[in-house]
Amino acid sequence: MVPCVNITLAVKGPDLVDTPSDPGGQSATTQSSVMEWGLPSSPDPWTSTGHLSLAVLVVFVLSTAIICSNALILVAVYRFKRLRNPSNYFVTSLASADFGLGLLLPPGLYFEFMRSQVRCILLCLLPYCLFILLCSVALMSMTAVAVDRCTGLASPLKYNNIITHGSVVRYIALFWIYSLLMSSFPMLYWFSAKGSSATQNCSFTAVILWPSRMFLFAMLFVPCSLLIIGSYGYVYAVARSHARAIFSAELSFRQHPLSGPKYGRTLAVTVGLFCILWMPFQATAFTDSFSDKTVFYLGLLTLASAATDPWIYGFRSAEFRIASIRILANTFPQLKGAILKPQIRHESLISCASHVRMGVTPNHMTADTMCATYIEIPMLARSFEETAVAEL
């Protein structure tokens, strides 16, 4: 016969008092074993000196590049009246949003380091909503630039009636109003779903709830990305057909083959950079499994678009390049010889159309820099700054 042993475990709660002592003066408290089960807390990535230094370095370089390049675009539009046309207003709106992102990056980095101490939901949501606002305006401005170029090819005769100064100003105002509504949706949804003004976790995926992220993805990113890809796809198709016609016509006059057009590479860079920089962060709309550090660097990848936008949409234009070089030459006179002369010679090697539009004439008329037809008139003989001041 197997003996039976009864084992009794006595667990004393923290609110129970000790049992009274026995008559002999010895304490007869019941010893109890309390086992606490808890998940190990994930280590803060910013407690490491290496991670902290890397984040500060990346944000410093990125913020400086964003502020300087977009400020140059804004000053060029403000300084020279010839750049104030309806198409460039979309570029100005894009540069304004990107410039705001550059200014918001350093405070955003400080918030990322200190967000573990934030408990008020308003203070926690405000930085994220500001970034959503500026990114929304930038995304919609890029979409407007793409649609503007597509409209110029699809309806060249009606373009001046469709894209006017008044209509462009209304479109830009609509972009900012719609972006403001989109950025306020996460805050409104938090109070409607949670009804609380406090939070224990101030990370992006914790306070920007999954329905809010899906709403922004469906109502903002998907329509804009489809319009951008579709518009540049149409531009590519039209430019390719025109290039083939021009190529076949020039082959009848030239015996040697011509170099291939550059429009394919330009469109590939424009659309490719948009997909590479914007699409990875959109994965956060479908899952909460990303770590806070991963979400942070994916957000920086999207914000890197603000540093590349001036080069894609601004400085690729001859007018913006010449205006920017003139501004840099006036701001830094000691670099005038190194900045100004090579660019003027380079522009003259390409064509004289940009010089005529901007009121600039080549300094040296040689066989290499001679235009096909060159007529010097008093207004064109003046400097770029004098012409701009006269127009203002």
Tab-separated table of C-alpha atoms in Angstrom, residues 74-335:
chain	number	residue	atom	x	y	z
A	74	LEU	CA	12.548	79.432	-51.386
A	75	VAL	CA	15.023	82.337	-51.574
A	76	ALA	CA	15.381	81.868	-55.343
A	77	VAL	CA	11.608	82.084	-55.849
A	78	TYR	CA	11.392	85.119	-53.547
A	79	ARG	CA	14.394	86.856	-55.117
A	80	PHE	CA	13.709	86.401	-58.834
A	81	LYS	CA	10.352	87.225	-60.336
A	82	ARG	CA	10.897	85.045	-63.408
A	83	LEU	CA	10.602	81.951	-61.209
A	84	ARG	CA	7.128	82.882	-59.977
A	85	ASN	CA	5.045	80.896	-62.409
A	86	PRO	CA	2.181	78.483	-61.607
A	87	SER	CA	4.296	75.351	-62.055
A	88	ASN	CA	6.972	76.606	-59.673
A	89	TYR	CA	4.342	77.389	-57.041
A	90	PHE	CA	3.905	73.655	-56.529
A	91	VAL	CA	7.673	73.345	-56.104
A	92	THR	CA	7.546	76.214	-53.603
A	93	SER	CA	4.821	74.456	-51.606
A	94	LEU	CA	6.934	71.301	-51.592
A	95	ALA	CA	10.016	73.227	-50.471
A	96	SER	CA	8.027	74.930	-47.691
A	97	ALA	CA	6.827	71.601	-46.278
A	98	ASP	CA	10.303	70.082	-46.560
A	99	PHE	CA	11.857	73.128	-44.891
A	100	GLY	CA	9.433	72.713	-41.996
A	101	LEU	CA	10.438	69.059	-41.684
A	102	GLY	CA	14.086	70.086	-41.486
A	103	LEU	CA	13.312	72.509	-38.655
A	104	LEU	CA	11.190	69.905	-36.849
A	105	LEU	CA	13.786	67.133	-36.969
A	106	PRO	CA	16.013	68.253	-34.021
A	107	PRO	CA	13.056	68.745	-31.619
A	108	GLY	CA	11.651	65.451	-32.861
A	109	LEU	CA	14.903	63.695	-32.004
A	110	TYR	CA	14.811	65.157	-28.480
A	111	PHE	CA	11.226	63.956	-28.143
A	112	GLU	CA	12.289	60.467	-29.269
A	113	PHE	CA	14.895	60.352	-26.506
A	114	MET	CA	12.524	61.650	-23.808
A	115	ARG	CA	9.198	60.118	-24.859
A	116	SER	CA	9.439	57.388	-22.201
A	117	GLN	CA	8.750	60.094	-19.610
A	118	VAL	CA	5.715	61.548	-21.425
A	119	ARG	CA	2.370	60.475	-19.989
A	120	CYS	CA	0.017	63.139	-21.381
A	121	ILE	CA	-1.550	61.904	-24.592
A	122	LEU	CA	-1.751	65.411	-26.081
A	123	LEU	CA	1.981	65.992	-25.676
A	124	CYS	CA	2.609	62.531	-27.056
A	125	LEU	CA	0.433	62.890	-30.160
A	126	LEU	CA	1.380	66.468	-31.046
A	127	PRO	CA	4.865	65.754	-32.534
A	128	TYR	CA	3.555	62.821	-34.570
A	129	CYS	CA	0.653	64.906	-35.883
A	130	LEU	CA	3.025	67.709	-36.930
A	131	PHE	CA	5.195	65.264	-38.877
A	132	ILE	CA	2.077	63.776	-40.500
A	133	LEU	CA	0.905	67.275	-41.473
A	134	LEU	CA	4.151	68.298	-43.179
A	135	CYS	CA	4.673	64.915	-44.830
A	136	SER	CA	1.112	65.041	-46.174
A	137	VAL	CA	1.669	68.480	-47.706
A	138	ALA	CA	4.967	67.327	-49.234
A	139	LEU	CA	3.355	64.197	-50.674
A	140	MET	CA	0.442	66.109	-52.167
A	141	SER	CA	2.781	68.755	-53.601
A	142	MET	CA	4.852	66.042	-55.309
A	143	THR	CA	1.614	64.663	-56.714
A	144	ALA	CA	0.663	68.119	-57.997
A	145	VAL	CA	4.033	68.493	-59.750
A	146	ALA	CA	3.543	65.131	-61.463
A	147	VAL	CA	-0.022	65.951	-62.523
A	148	ASP	CA	1.102	69.386	-63.716
A	149	ARG	CA	3.715	67.846	-66.018
A	150	CYS	CA	1.223	65.281	-67.249
A	151	THR	CA	-1.345	68.017	-67.980
A	152	GLY	CA	1.209	69.985	-69.969
A	153	LEU	CA	1.672	66.997	-72.281
A	154	ALA	CA	-1.929	65.807	-72.401
A	155	SER	CA	-3.525	69.243	-73.021
A	156	PRO	CA	-0.841	71.676	-74.195
A	157	LEU	CA	-3.363	74.077	-75.765
A	158	LYS	CA	-5.576	74.246	-72.662
A	159	TYR	CA	-2.723	74.181	-70.145
A	160	ASN	CA	-2.590	77.956	-69.618
A	161	ASN	CA	-6.329	78.016	-68.942
A	162	ILE	CA	-6.211	75.082	-66.518
A	163	ILE	CA	-3.047	75.918	-64.571
A	164	THR	CA	-3.341	79.566	-63.598
A	165	HIS	CA	-2.013	81.561	-60.663
A	166	GLY	CA	-5.425	81.635	-58.996
A	167	SER	CA	-6.120	77.933	-59.434
A	168	VAL	CA	-2.672	76.938	-58.179
A	169	VAL	CA	-3.080	79.065	-55.037
A	170	ARG	CA	-6.442	77.402	-54.383
A	171	TYR	CA	-4.947	73.951	-54.895
A	172	ILE	CA	-2.116	74.642	-52.467
A	173	ALA	CA	-4.532	75.985	-49.845
A	174	LEU	CA	-6.614	72.840	-50.310
A	175	PHE	CA	-3.494	70.715	-49.802
A	176	TRP	CA	-2.779	72.313	-46.435
A	177	ILE	CA	-6.417	72.112	-45.270
A	178	TYR	CA	-6.754	68.467	-46.261
A	179	SER	CA	-3.395	67.622	-44.658
A	180	LEU	CA	-4.496	69.353	-41.457
A	181	LEU	CA	-7.613	67.172	-41.358
A	182	MET	CA	-5.565	64.039	-41.997
A	183	SER	CA	-3.076	64.889	-39.258
A	184	SER	CA	-5.812	65.550	-36.695
A	185	PHE	CA	-7.553	62.227	-37.328
A	186	PRO	CA	-5.211	60.116	-35.061
A	187	MET	CA	-5.905	62.435	-32.133
A	188	LEU	CA	-9.662	62.427	-32.703
A	189	TYR	CA	-9.737	58.665	-33.050
A	190	TRP	CA	-7.723	58.153	-29.842
A	191	PHE	CA	-10.241	60.085	-27.735
A	192	SER	CA	-13.187	58.406	-29.445
A	193	ALA	CA	-11.759	54.896	-28.975
A	194	LYS	CA	-9.855	55.217	-25.696
A	195	GLY	CA	-11.441	58.226	-24.044
A	196	SER	CA	-8.336	58.707	-21.934
A	197	SER	CA	-5.889	61.593	-21.701
A	198	ALA	CA	-3.005	59.490	-20.362
A	199	THR	CA	-0.821	56.760	-21.811
A	200	GLN	CA	1.924	54.497	-20.536
A	201	ASN	CA	3.670	54.034	-23.890
A	202	CYS	CA	4.390	57.029	-26.110
A	203	SER	CA	5.697	55.167	-29.168
A	204	PHE	CA	4.362	55.724	-32.684
A	205	THR	CA	2.595	52.383	-33.024
A	206	ALA	CA	1.114	52.707	-29.508
A	207	VAL	CA	-0.533	56.123	-29.868
A	208	ILE	CA	-1.149	56.191	-33.637
A	209	LEU	CA	-3.580	53.300	-33.519
A	210	TRP	CA	-3.903	50.732	-36.277
A	211	PRO	CA	-7.201	52.122	-37.708
A	212	SER	CA	-5.615	55.582	-37.905
A	213	ARG	CA	-2.598	54.254	-39.778
A	214	MET	CA	-4.806	52.343	-42.207
A	215	PHE	CA	-6.953	55.438	-42.747
A	216	LEU	CA	-3.904	57.559	-43.600
A	217	PHE	CA	-2.576	54.832	-45.881
A	218	ALA	CA	-5.866	54.488	-47.792
A	219	MET	CA	-6.874	58.161	-47.948
A	220	LEU	CA	-3.477	59.774	-48.514
A	221	PHE	CA	-0.620	57.546	-49.606
A	222	VAL	CA	-2.445	55.219	-52.023
A	223	PRO	CA	-4.149	57.963	-54.104
A	224	CYS	CA	-0.994	60.099	-54.250
A	225	SER	CA	1.289	57.215	-55.190
A	226	LEU	CA	-1.089	56.039	-57.928
A	227	LEU	CA	-1.283	59.544	-59.383
A	228	ILE	CA	2.499	59.993	-59.265
A	229	ILE	CA	3.283	56.655	-60.905
A	230	GLY	CA	0.480	57.036	-63.463
A	231	SER	CA	1.437	60.614	-64.395
A	232	TYR	CA	5.115	59.853	-64.859
A	233	GLY	CA	4.203	56.695	-66.736
A	234	TYR	CA	2.176	58.790	-69.190
A	235	VAL	CA	5.016	61.319	-69.450
A	236	TYR	CA	7.429	58.494	-70.208
A	237	ALA	CA	5.197	57.049	-72.928
A	238	VAL	CA	4.689	60.425	-74.647
A	239	ALA	CA	8.343	61.425	-74.360
A	240	ARG	CA	9.431	58.068	-75.750
A	241	SER	CA	7.194	58.389	-78.808
A	242	HIS	CA	8.396	61.953	-79.429
A	243	ALA	CA	12.022	60.937	-79.015
A	244	ARG	CA	11.634	58.136	-81.528
A	245	ALA	CA	10.146	60.540	-84.060
A	246	ILE	CA	12.943	63.063	-83.542
A	247	PHE	CA	15.575	60.318	-83.647
A	248	SER	CA	14.300	58.941	-86.954
A	249	ALA	CA	14.144	62.448	-88.438
A	250	GLU	CA	17.709	63.279	-87.406
A	251	LEU	CA	19.037	59.977	-88.730
A	252	SER	CA	18.129	61.140	-92.239
A	253	PHE	CA	20.522	64.098	-91.844
A	254	ARG	CA	23.316	62.476	-89.795
A	255	GLN	CA	25.365	59.443	-90.556
A	256	HIS	CA	26.541	58.641	-87.008
A	257	PRO	CA	24.193	57.363	-84.312
A	258	LEU	CA	23.008	59.771	-81.645
A	259	SER	CA	23.357	59.272	-77.924
A	260	GLY	CA	20.269	57.914	-76.198
A	261	PRO	CA	17.815	60.304	-74.531
A	262	LYS	CA	18.015	60.941	-70.836
A	263	TYR	CA	14.291	61.137	-70.111
A	264	GLY	CA	14.150	57.456	-69.140
A	265	ARG	CA	16.831	57.833	-66.498
A	266	THR	CA	15.245	61.026	-65.189
A	267	LEU	CA	11.829	59.442	-64.739
A	268	ALA	CA	13.372	56.292	-63.294
A	269	VAL	CA	15.245	58.332	-60.684
A	270	THR	CA	12.129	60.369	-59.815
A	271	VAL	CA	9.777	57.411	-59.415
A	272	GLY	CA	12.456	55.096	-58.010
A	273	LEU	CA	13.466	57.466	-55.220
A	274	PHE	CA	9.820	58.014	-54.332
A	275	CYS	CA	9.219	54.271	-53.986
A	276	ILE	CA	12.445	53.610	-52.079
A	277	LEU	CA	12.022	56.445	-49.585
A	278	TRP	CA	8.259	56.434	-48.991
A	279	MET	CA	7.049	52.864	-49.298
A	280	PRO	CA	9.061	51.093	-46.533
A	281	PHE	CA	7.476	53.202	-43.785
A	282	GLN	CA	4.006	52.301	-45.033
A	283	ALA	CA	4.576	48.769	-43.714
A	284	THR	CA	3.914	50.152	-40.218
A	285	ALA	CA	0.259	50.558	-41.230
A	286	PHE	CA	-0.221	46.788	-41.359
A	287	THR	CA	1.638	45.525	-38.296
A	288	ASP	CA	2.686	46.473	-34.768
A	289	SER	CA	5.587	44.046	-34.651
A	290	PHE	CA	8.282	46.601	-35.561
A	291	SER	CA	10.526	47.761	-32.750
A	292	ASP	CA	10.628	51.425	-31.825
A	293	LYS	CA	14.120	51.816	-33.257
A	294	THR	CA	13.038	50.264	-36.572
A	295	VAL	CA	10.087	52.635	-36.813
A	296	PHE	CA	12.412	55.555	-36.047
A	297	TYR	CA	14.850	54.749	-38.847
A	298	LEU	CA	12.057	53.997	-41.317
A	299	GLY	CA	10.679	57.434	-40.519
A	300	LEU	CA	14.100	58.987	-41.145
A	301	LEU	CA	14.205	57.209	-44.504
A	302	THR	CA	10.928	58.872	-45.453
A	303	LEU	CA	12.150	62.262	-44.222
A	304	ALA	CA	15.261	61.860	-46.392
A	305	SER	CA	12.926	62.605	-49.289
A	306	ALA	CA	12.893	66.226	-48.102
A	307	ALA	CA	16.638	66.418	-48.844
A	308	THR	CA	16.354	64.934	-52.345
A	309	ASP	CA	13.246	66.857	-53.469
A	310	PRO	CA	15.103	70.153	-54.194
A	311	TRP	CA	17.527	68.337	-56.488
A	312	ILE	CA	14.806	66.393	-58.318
A	313	TYR	CA	12.154	69.099	-58.669
A	314	GLY	CA	14.214	72.296	-58.405
A	315	PHE	CA	17.867	72.203	-59.336
A	316	ARG	CA	17.299	70.042	-62.422
A	317	SER	CA	15.734	73.140	-63.984
A	318	ALA	CA	18.213	75.499	-65.642
A	319	GLU	CA	16.436	78.537	-64.216
A	320	PHE	CA	16.651	77.268	-60.638
A	321	ARG	CA	20.302	76.305	-61.108
A	322	ILE	CA	21.315	79.719	-62.419
A	323	ALA	CA	19.307	81.527	-59.733
A	324	SER	CA	20.783	79.359	-56.961
A	325	ILE	CA	24.319	79.899	-58.217
A	326	ARG	CA	23.799	83.656	-58.312
A	327	ILE	CA	22.507	83.581	-54.721
A	328	LEU	CA	25.484	81.510	-53.553
A	329	ALA	CA	27.898	83.808	-55.403
A	330	ASN	CA	26.416	86.865	-53.686
A	331	THR	CA	26.322	85.172	-50.276
A	332	PHE	CA	29.863	83.791	-50.495
A	333	PRO	CA	31.915	86.223	-52.626
A	334	GLN	CA	35.127	84.310	-51.974
A	335	LEU	CA	33.681	81.307	-53.830
